[in-house]
PDB file of C-alpha atoms in Angstrom:
ATOM      1  CA  MET G  84     148.188 123.161  59.497  1.00  0.00           C
ATOM      2  CA  ASN G  85     148.238 122.536  63.077  1.00  0.00           C
ATOM      3  CA  PHE G  86     145.747 123.325  66.013  1.00  0.00           C
ATOM      4  CA  PHE G  87     146.438 127.342  67.033  1.00  0.00           C
ATOM      5  CA  THR G  88     146.497 128.043  62.838  1.00  0.00           C
ATOM      6  CA  TYR G  89     143.189 125.507  62.764  1.00  0.00           C
ATOM      7  CA  ARG G  90     141.410 127.364  66.047  1.00  0.00           C
ATOM      8  CA  ILE G  91     142.839 130.532  65.192  1.00  0.00           C
ATOM      9  CA  ARG G  92     140.826 130.963  61.248  1.00  0.00           C
ATOM     10  CA  SER G  93     137.914 129.611  62.489  1.00  0.00           C
ATOM     11  CA  GLU G  94     137.540 132.227  65.222  1.00  0.00           C
ATOM     12  CA  LEU G  95     138.416 134.996  62.374  1.00  0.00           C
ATOM     13  CA  GLY G  96     135.517 133.335  60.246  1.00  0.00           C
ATOM     14  CA  GLU G  97     132.721 134.010  62.389  1.00  0.00           C
ATOM     15  CA  HIS G  98     134.351 137.790  63.041  1.00  0.00           C
ATOM     16  CA  LEU G  99     134.216 137.833  59.331  1.00  0.00           C
ATOM     17  CA  HIS G 100     130.499 136.752  60.007  1.00  0.00           C
ATOM     18  CA  SER G 101     129.575 139.310  61.910  1.00  0.00           C
ATOM     19  CA  LEU G 102     131.644 142.472  60.174  1.00  0.00           C
ATOM     20  CA  SER G 103     129.728 141.541  56.851  1.00  0.00           C
ATOM     21  CA  ILE G 104     126.348 141.831  58.867  1.00  0.00           C
ATOM     22  CA  LEU G 105     127.241 145.292  60.259  1.00  0.00           C
ATOM     23  CA  TYR G 106     128.566 146.219  57.104  1.00  0.00           C
ATOM     24  CA  SER G 107     125.116 145.344  55.643  1.00  0.00           C
ATOM     25  CA  ASP G 108     123.585 147.786  58.679  1.00  0.00           C
ATOM     26  CA  GLY G 109     126.406 150.378  58.664  1.00  0.00           C
ATOM     27  CA  SER G 110     125.947 151.257  54.460  1.00  0.00           C
ATOM     28  CA  SER G 111     121.378 151.773  56.132  1.00  0.00           C
ATOM     29  CA  LEU G 112     122.766 154.246  58.735  1.00  0.00           C
ATOM     30  CA  GLU G 113     120.336 156.777  56.860  1.00  0.00           C
ATOM     31  CA  SER G 114     117.405 154.572  57.625  1.00  0.00           C
ATOM     32  CA  LEU G 115     118.835 154.189  61.199  1.00  0.00           C
ATOM     33  CA  ARG G 116     117.708 157.455  61.590  1.00  0.00           C
ATOM     34  CA  THR G 117     114.523 156.143  60.856  1.00  0.00           C
ATOM     35  CA  ARG G 118     114.368 153.337  62.663  1.00  0.00           C
ATOM     36  CA  PRO G 119     115.654 154.639  66.048  1.00  0.00           C
ATOM     37  CA  LYS G 120     114.429 151.175  67.685  1.00  0.00           C
ATOM     38  CA  ASP G 121     117.094 149.689  65.343  1.00  0.00           C
ATOM     39  CA  LEU G 122     120.533 151.442  66.358  1.00  0.00           C
ATOM     40  CA  PRO G 123     120.400 150.305  69.589  1.00  0.00           C
ATOM     41  CA  ASP G 124     120.520 146.417  68.504  1.00  0.00           C
ATOM     42  CA  ALA G 125     123.612 147.769  65.896  1.00  0.00           C
ATOM     43  CA  LEU G 126     125.593 149.295  69.037  1.00  0.00           C
ATOM     44  CA  SER G 127     126.014 146.266  70.552  1.00  0.00           C
ATOM     45  CA  ARG G 128     127.128 144.062  67.742  1.00  0.00           C
ATOM     46  CA  LEU G 129     130.047 146.405  67.714  1.00  0.00           C
ATOM     47  CA  ALA G 130     130.272 146.652  71.452  1.00  0.00           C
ATOM     48  CA  GLN G 131     130.508 142.665  70.870  1.00  0.00           C
ATOM     49  CA  LEU G 132     132.804 142.803  67.492  1.00  0.00           C
ATOM     50  CA  ARG G 133     135.667 145.357  69.263  1.00  0.00           C
ATOM     51  CA  VAL G 134     134.787 142.375  72.101  1.00  0.00           C
ATOM     52  CA  LEU G 135     135.424 140.295  69.505  1.00  0.00           C
ATOM     53  CA  ALA G 136     138.185 141.795  67.623  1.00  0.00           C
ATOM     54  CA  GLU G 137     140.171 142.827  70.792  1.00  0.00           C
ATOM     55  CA  MET G 138     140.820 139.000  72.064  1.00  0.00           C
ATOM     56  CA  ALA G 139     141.550 137.785  68.927  1.00  0.00           C
ATOM     57  CA  SER G 140     144.221 140.234  68.635  1.00  0.00           C
ATOM     58  CA  GLY G 141     145.143 138.690  71.830  1.00  0.00           C
ATOM     59  CA  LYS G 142     145.787 134.979  71.253  1.00  0.00           C
ATOM     60  CA  VAL G 143     147.068 135.795  68.042  1.00  0.00           C
ATOM     61  CA  ASN G 144     149.958 138.235  69.042  1.00  0.00           C
ATOM     62  CA  ARG G 145     149.965 134.911  72.179  1.00  0.00           C
ATOM     63  CA  GLU G 146     150.544 132.224  69.388  1.00  0.00           C
ATOM     64  CA  GLU G 147     153.248 134.325  67.554  1.00  0.00           C
ATOM     65  CA  GLU G 148     154.445 133.877  71.335  1.00  0.00           C
ATOM     66  CA  GLN G 149     154.579 130.167  71.444  1.00  0.00           C
ATOM     67  CA  VAL G 150     155.753 129.513  67.806  1.00  0.00           C
ATOM     68  CA  ALA G 151     158.591 131.364  68.615  1.00  0.00           C
ATOM     69  CA  GLU G 152     158.870 130.116  71.381  1.00  0.00           C
ATOM     70  CA  SER G 153     158.335 126.514  69.478  1.00  0.00           C
ATOM     71  CA  ARG G 154     160.959 127.641  66.709  1.00  0.00           C
ATOM     72  CA  THR G 155     163.791 128.601  69.089  1.00  0.00           C
ATOM     73  CA  HIS G 156     164.013 124.969  71.282  1.00  0.00           C
ATOM     74  CA  VAL G 157     163.025 123.676  68.018  1.00  0.00           C
ATOM     75  CA  GLN G 158     166.915 125.096  67.033  1.00  0.00           C
ATOM     76  CA  THR G 159     167.665 124.576  70.276  1.00  0.00           C
ATOM     77  CA  THR G 160     167.628 120.916  69.462  1.00  0.00           C
ATOM     78  CA  HIS G 161     169.089 120.673  66.785  1.00  0.00           C
ATOM     79  CA  ARG G 162     172.384 122.814  67.884  1.00  0.00           C
ATOM     80  CA  TYR G 163     172.665 119.961  71.085  1.00  0.00           C
ATOM     81  CA  ILE G 164     172.532 117.384  67.968  1.00  0.00           C
ATOM     82  CA  GLN G 165     175.010 119.385  66.245  1.00  0.00           C
ATOM     83  CA  GLN G 166     177.431 118.002  68.427  1.00  0.00           C
ATOM     84  CA  PHE G 167     176.004 115.405  69.932  1.00  0.00           C
ATOM     85  CA  GLN G 168     175.818 113.132  67.823  1.00  0.00           C
ATOM     86  CA  PRO G 169     179.730 113.346  65.802  1.00  0.00           C
ATOM     87  CA  TRP G 170     180.859 111.492  69.147  1.00  0.00           C
ATOM     88  CA  VAL G 171     178.802 109.094  70.492  1.00  0.00           C
ATOM     89  CA  ASP G 172     179.643 107.868  66.140  1.00  0.00           C
ATOM     90  CA  SER G 173     183.838 108.193  67.433  1.00  0.00           C
ATOM     91  CA  ALA G 174     182.517 107.539  71.479  1.00  0.00           C
ATOM     92  CA  GLU G 175     181.077 104.067  69.326  1.00  0.00           C
ATOM     93  CA  TYR G 176     183.928 103.152  66.981  1.00  0.00           C
ATOM     94  CA  TYR G 177     186.762 103.673  70.490  1.00  0.00           C
ATOM     95  CA  LEU G 178     185.132 101.512  72.581  1.00  0.00           C
ATOM     96  CA  THR G 179     184.250  98.820  69.639  1.00  0.00           C
ATOM     97  CA  LYS G 180     187.874  99.334  68.869  1.00  0.00           C
ATOM     98  CA  ARG G 181     188.869  99.302  72.784  1.00  0.00           C
ATOM     99  CA  LEU G 182     186.482  96.321  73.488  1.00  0.00           C
ATOM    100  CA  ASP G 183     188.698  94.077  71.261  1.00  0.00           C
ATOM    101  CA  GLN G 184     191.967  94.943  71.832  1.00  0.00           C
ATOM    102  CA  SER G 185     192.995  96.236  75.973  1.00  0.00           C
ATOM    103  CA  GLY G 186     195.283  94.165  76.705  1.00  0.00           C
ATOM    104  CA  ALA G 187     199.495  96.032  76.940  1.00  0.00           C
ATOM    105  CA  LEU G 188     202.085  94.017  76.661  1.00  0.00           C
ATOM    106  CA  ASN G 189     204.106  96.914  78.666  1.00  0.00           C
ATOM    107  CA  LEU G 190     203.853  99.571  80.874  1.00  0.00           C
ATOM    108  CA  THR G 191     204.886 101.682  78.369  1.00  0.00           C
ATOM    109  CA  GLU G 192     201.002 100.884  76.553  1.00  0.00           C
ATOM    110  CA  ALA G 193     198.397 100.180  80.129  1.00  0.00           C
ATOM    111  CA  LYS G 194     200.231 104.109  80.239  1.00  0.00           C
ATOM    112  CA  GLN G 195     198.970 104.882  77.455  1.00  0.00           C
ATOM    113  CA  LEU G 196     196.002 102.864  77.182  1.00  0.00           C
ATOM    114  CA  TYR G 197     195.197 104.452  81.226  1.00  0.00           C
ATOM    115  CA  ASP G 198     196.243 107.644  79.202  1.00  0.00           C
ATOM    116  CA  LYS G 199     194.011 107.388  76.875  1.00  0.00           C
ATOM    117  CA  HIS G 200     190.746 105.651  78.323  1.00  0.00           C
ATOM    118  CA  LYS G 201     190.583 108.967  81.245  1.00  0.00           C
ATOM    119  CA  GLU G 202     190.758 111.634  78.144  1.00  0.00           C
ATOM    120  CA  PHE G 203     187.095 109.948  76.992  1.00  0.00           C
ATOM    121  CA  LEU G 204     186.383 109.543  80.164  1.00  0.00           C
ATOM    122  CA  GLU G 205     186.370 113.145  80.420  1.00  0.00           C
ATOM    123  CA  GLU G 206     185.154 113.897  77.076  1.00  0.00           C
ATOM    124  CA  ARG G 207     181.521 112.116  77.837  1.00  0.00           C
ATOM    125  CA  ARG G 208     181.765 114.003  81.257  1.00  0.00           C
ATOM    126  CA  ARG G 209     181.207 116.622  78.991  1.00  0.00           C
ATOM    127  CA  MET G 210     178.871 115.589  76.961  1.00  0.00           C
ATOM    128  CA  ALA G 211     176.919 114.207  79.841  1.00  0.00           C
ATOM    129  CA  LEU G 212     175.604 117.884  80.265  1.00  0.00           C
ATOM    130  CA  ILE G 213     175.237 118.104  76.873  1.00  0.00           C
ATOM    131  CA  HIS G 214     173.425 115.328  76.428  1.00  0.00           C
ATOM    132  CA  THR G 215     171.203 116.623  80.235  1.00  0.00           C
ATOM    133  CA  ASN G 216     170.352 119.386  78.289  1.00  0.00           C
ATOM    134  CA  LEU G 217     169.470 117.474  74.682  1.00  0.00           C
ATOM    135  CA  VAL G 218     166.889 115.616  77.458  1.00  0.00           C
ATOM    136  CA  GLU G 219     165.395 117.994  78.675  1.00  0.00           C
ATOM    137  CA  GLU G 220     164.341 119.906  74.886  1.00  0.00           C
ATOM    138  CA  GLU G 221     162.068 116.705  74.326  1.00  0.00           C
ATOM    139  CA  ARG G 222     159.346 117.800  76.575  1.00  0.00           C
ATOM    140  CA  ASN G 223     159.831 121.252  74.519  1.00  0.00           C
ATOM    141  CA  VAL G 224     159.795 119.787  71.045  1.00  0.00           C
ATOM    142  CA  ALA G 225     156.342 117.756  72.083  1.00  0.00           C
ATOM    143  CA  ASP G 226     154.238 118.064  68.032  1.00  0.00           C
ATOM    144  CA  GLN G 227     158.200 117.456  66.416  1.00  0.00           C
ATOM    145  CA  HIS G 228     157.716 113.832  66.240  1.00  0.00           C
ATOM    146  CA  GLU G 229     161.592 113.172  64.085  1.00  0.00           C
ATOM    147  CA  LEU G 230     162.646 115.311  66.868  1.00  0.00           C
ATOM    148  CA  LYS G 231     161.469 113.390  69.512  1.00  0.00           C
ATOM    149  CA  ALA G 232     162.580 110.178  67.659  1.00  0.00           C
ATOM    150  CA  SER G 233     166.498 111.537  67.482  1.00  0.00           C
ATOM    151  CA  ILE G 234     166.478 112.350  70.966  1.00  0.00           C
ATOM    152  CA  LYS G 235     165.529 109.108  72.258  1.00  0.00           C
ATOM    153  CA  SER G 236     167.476 106.923  70.375  1.00  0.00           C
ATOM    154  CA  LEU G 237     171.269 108.991  70.407  1.00  0.00           C
ATOM    155  CA  SER G 238     169.845 107.887  74.139  1.00  0.00           C
ATOM    156  CA  LEU G 239     169.678 104.665  74.266  1.00  0.00           C
ATOM    157  CA  ARG G 240     172.930 105.114  72.436  1.00  0.00           C
ATOM    158  CA  TRP G 241     174.823 107.471  74.573  1.00  0.00           C
ATOM    159  CA  LEU G 242     173.571 105.460  78.151  1.00  0.00           C
ATOM    160  CA  GLU G 243     175.586 102.245  76.145  1.00  0.00           C
ATOM    161  CA  ILE G 244     177.898 103.869  75.665  1.00  0.00           C
ATOM    162  CA  VAL G 245     178.322 105.069  79.686  1.00  0.00           C
ATOM    163  CA  ARG G 246     177.801 101.345  80.159  1.00  0.00           C
ATOM    164  CA  LYS G 247     180.896 100.096  77.751  1.00  0.00           C
ATOM    165  CA  SER G 248     183.175 103.002  79.136  1.00  0.00           C
ATOM    166  CA  ASP G 249     182.424 101.940  82.659  1.00  0.00           C
ATOM    167  CA  GLU G 250     183.766  97.951  81.994  1.00  0.00           C
ATOM    168  CA  LEU G 251     186.653  99.592  80.660  1.00  0.00           C
ATOM    169  CA  THR G 252     187.538 101.891  83.417  1.00  0.00           C
ATOM    170  CA  PRO G 253     188.362  99.678  85.823  1.00  0.00           C
ATOM    171  CA  ARG G 254     190.457  96.646  83.026  1.00  0.00           C
ATOM    172  CA  TYR G 255     192.238  99.764  82.691  1.00  0.00           C
ATOM    173  CA  ASP G 256     193.116 100.820  86.815  1.00  0.00           C
ATOM    174  CA  LYS G 257     194.012  97.031  87.273  1.00  0.00           C
ATOM    175  CA  GLN G 258     196.212  96.725  84.536  1.00  0.00           C
ATOM    176  CA  TYR G 259     198.611  99.420  84.391  1.00  0.00           C
ATOM    177  CA  SER G 260     198.740  99.858  88.400  1.00  0.00           C
ATOM    178  CA  SER G 261     199.307  96.260  88.137  1.00  0.00           C
ATOM    179  CA  TRP G 262     202.263  97.135  86.100  1.00  0.00           C
ATOM    180  CA  LEU G 263     203.207  99.572  87.878  1.00  0.00           C
ATOM    181  CA  LEU G 264     203.955  97.423  91.013  1.00  0.00           C
ATOM    182  CA  PHE G 265     205.510  94.940  88.926  1.00  0.00           C
ATOM    183  CA  GLU G 266     208.405  96.525  86.980  1.00  0.00           C
ATOM    184  CA  SER G 267     209.212  98.896  90.531  1.00  0.00           C
ATOM    185  CA  GLU G 268     209.640  95.246  92.382  1.00  0.00           C
ATOM    186  CA  LEU G 269     211.445  94.694  89.197  1.00  0.00           C
ATOM    187  CA  ASN G 270     213.665  96.811  89.193  1.00  0.00           C
ATOM    188  CA  SER G 271     214.304  97.097  93.112  1.00  0.00           C
ATOM    189  CA  PHE G 272     215.277  93.288  92.724  1.00  0.00           C
ATOM    190  CA  ARG G 273     217.854  93.555  89.642  1.00  0.00           C
ATOM    191  CA  ASP G 274     219.781  96.612  91.920  1.00  0.00           C
ATOM    192  CA  GLN G 275     219.807  94.582  94.936  1.00  0.00           C
ATOM    193  CA  ILE G 276     221.113  91.758  92.783  1.00  0.00           C
ATOM    194  CA  LEU G 277     223.871  94.063  90.423  1.00  0.00           C
ATOM    195  CA  GLU G 278     224.706  96.231  93.796  1.00  0.00           C
ATOM    196  CA  GLU G 279     225.842  92.811  95.966  1.00  0.00           C
ATOM    197  CA  LEU G 280     227.045  90.379  93.383  1.00  0.00           C
ATOM    198  CA  GLU G 281     229.107  93.614  91.960  1.00  0.00           C
ATOM    199  CA  ARG G 282     229.939  94.016  96.274  1.00  0.00           C
ATOM    200  CA  ARG G 283     231.275  90.380  96.336  1.00  0.00           C
ATOM    201  CA  VAL G 284     232.119  90.001  93.798  1.00  0.00           C
ATOM    202  CA  ASN G 285     234.443  93.141  94.266  1.00  0.00           C
ATOM    203  CA  SER G 286     235.213  92.021  97.614  1.00  0.00           C
ATOM    204  CA  THR G 287     237.688  88.913  95.896  1.00  0.00           C
ATOM    205  CA  VAL G 288     239.798  89.558  93.197  1.00  0.00           C
ATOM    206  CA  THR G 289     241.424  92.150  95.469  1.00  0.00           C
ATOM    207  CA  ILE G 290     243.366  88.923  96.580  1.00  0.00           C
ATOM    208  CA  ASP G 291     245.720  88.370  95.200  1.00  0.00           C
ATOM    209  CA  VAL G 292     245.861  83.937  94.619  1.00  0.00           C
ATOM    210  CA  ASN G 293     249.698  83.974  93.801  1.00  0.00           C
ATOM    211  CA  LYS G 294     250.594  85.188  97.266  1.00  0.00           C
ATOM    212  CA  LEU G 295     247.646  82.402  98.927  1.00  0.00           C
ATOM    213  CA  ILE G 296     251.130  80.259 100.734  1.00  0.00           C
ATOM    214  CA  ASP G 297     248.659  80.801 104.122  1.00  0.00           C
ATOM    215  CA  LEU G 298     245.519  77.650 103.872  1.00  0.00           C
ATOM    216  CA  ALA G 299     243.262  79.533 105.832  1.00  0.00           C
ATOM    217  CA  ARG G 300     243.550  82.385 103.480  1.00  0.00           C
ATOM    218  CA  ILE G 301     242.699  79.745 100.994  1.00  0.00           C
ATOM    219  CA  ASN G 302     240.100  78.044 103.057  1.00  0.00           C
ATOM    220  CA  THR G 303     238.767  81.849 102.644  1.00  0.00           C
ATOM    221  CA  LEU G 304     239.073  82.566  99.326  1.00  0.00           C
ATOM    222  CA  LEU G 305     236.984  79.200  98.654  1.00  0.00           C
ATOM    223  CA  ASN G 306     234.431  79.670 100.462  1.00  0.00           C
ATOM    224  CA  GLU G 307     233.464  82.702  99.866  1.00  0.00           C
ATOM    225  CA  LEU G 308     233.524  81.976  96.234  1.00  0.00           C
ATOM    226  CA  ARG G 309     231.098  79.016  97.505  1.00  0.00           C
ATOM    227  CA  ALA G 310     228.790  81.884  99.259  1.00  0.00           C
ATOM    228  CA  LEU G 311     229.088  83.744  95.894  1.00  0.00           C
ATOM    229  CA  ASP G 312     227.511  81.291  93.476  1.00  0.00           C
ATOM    230  CA  GLU G 313     225.112  79.977  95.539  1.00  0.00           C
ATOM    231  CA  ASN G 314     224.588  83.559  96.044  1.00  0.00           C
ATOM    232  CA  ILE G 315     224.144  83.990  92.063  1.00  0.00           C
ATOM    233  CA  HIS G 316     222.493  80.748  91.643  1.00  0.00           C
ATOM    234  CA  ASN G 317     219.276  81.588  94.631  1.00  0.00           C
ATOM    235  CA  HIS G 318     218.711  85.566  92.638  1.00  0.00           C
ATOM    236  CA  THR G 319     218.796  83.290  89.505  1.00  0.00           C
ATOM    237  CA  SER G 320     215.667  81.158  90.604  1.00  0.00           C
ATOM    238  CA  ASN G 321     215.049  84.112  92.065  1.00  0.00           C
ATOM    239  CA  TYR G 322     215.195  86.590  88.767  1.00  0.00           C
ATOM    240  CA  ASN G 323     213.326  83.074  86.660  1.00  0.00           C
ATOM    241  CA  ARG G 324     210.803  83.203  89.661  1.00  0.00           C
ATOM    242  CA  PHE G 325     210.423  88.124  88.433  1.00  0.00           C
ATOM    243  CA  ASN G 326     210.185  86.225  84.895  1.00  0.00           C
ATOM    244  CA  LYS G 327     208.021  84.054  85.318  1.00  0.00           C
ATOM    245  CA  GLN G 328     205.311  86.920  86.829  1.00  0.00           C
ATOM    246  CA  LEU G 329     206.646  88.406  83.807  1.00  0.00           C
ATOM    247  CA  SER G 330     205.047  86.084  81.265  1.00  0.00           C
ATOM    248  CA  ASP G 331     201.837  85.712  83.571  1.00  0.00           C
ATOM    249  CA  LEU G 332     201.456  89.578  83.570  1.00  0.00           C
ATOM    250  CA  ARG G 333     201.189  89.444  79.842  1.00  0.00           C
ATOM    251  CA  GLN G 334     199.420  86.825  78.570  1.00  0.00           C
ATOM    252  CA  TYR G 335     196.545  88.872  81.222  1.00  0.00           C
ATOM    253  CA  THR G 336     197.491  91.956  80.340  1.00  0.00           C
ATOM    254  CA  SER G 337     197.387  90.222  76.295  1.00  0.00           C
ATOM    255  CA  THR G 338     193.832  89.720  75.132  1.00  0.00           C
ATOM    256  CA  GLU G 339     194.494  87.011  74.297  1.00  0.00           C
ATOM    257  CA  GLY G 340     195.387  85.824  78.366  1.00  0.00           C
ATOM    258  CA  GLN G 341     191.948  88.256  79.004  1.00  0.00           C
ATOM    259  CA  ARG G 342     189.839  85.146  76.666  1.00  0.00           C
TER     260      ARG G 342
END
């Protein structure tokens, strides 16, 4: 029995007592005619009882409204929890999995991780509104202790989800941007090498070796071949440097490298 119900029952008990007295007086109305001096007291008690009955009726109506409003808040809170708790469970699983293995071995993996986390952050943004509503409803269910405990537990889990997901965000951003930059530079470098080497080779093979009777032309061809060999050697060194950068990037973005 809550406080409101106890109070109303107490007041109704008092009113029933007054009704009993009034009934006793009413059962001997004939005697009141012979005792006119007692009639004002009976009428006064009747008037008081009517006022008390009207007050009790008003209180009952207000209590019914409060109970109905409280029931509405409880139902609303349960609805928010039914929406929020499954997402919290899945979010915790996602973050545990991602924190254990967040590295990407290539640009495709980096983009997948980046896009997946971006979708997660969008879901988190939508769930933030439900969490806010849930916290606001906590004030309206003050007498529902189990419900309040559930809200507090979910709020603590929510704060931890926000912290961990914020920790992952810059990691995925940096990883994806690093892969984009590296792939862009590597592709550009590779295209430049191929175009330059193809041009040099084509210009060299157009010379008919059987017609090289001029010493000057022979020296020119030898110089071209030496330049081509030096160019290939230089590009090979640069290409090896890029491959080393690739290895470093893979190590950095792998789970082992992050440790």
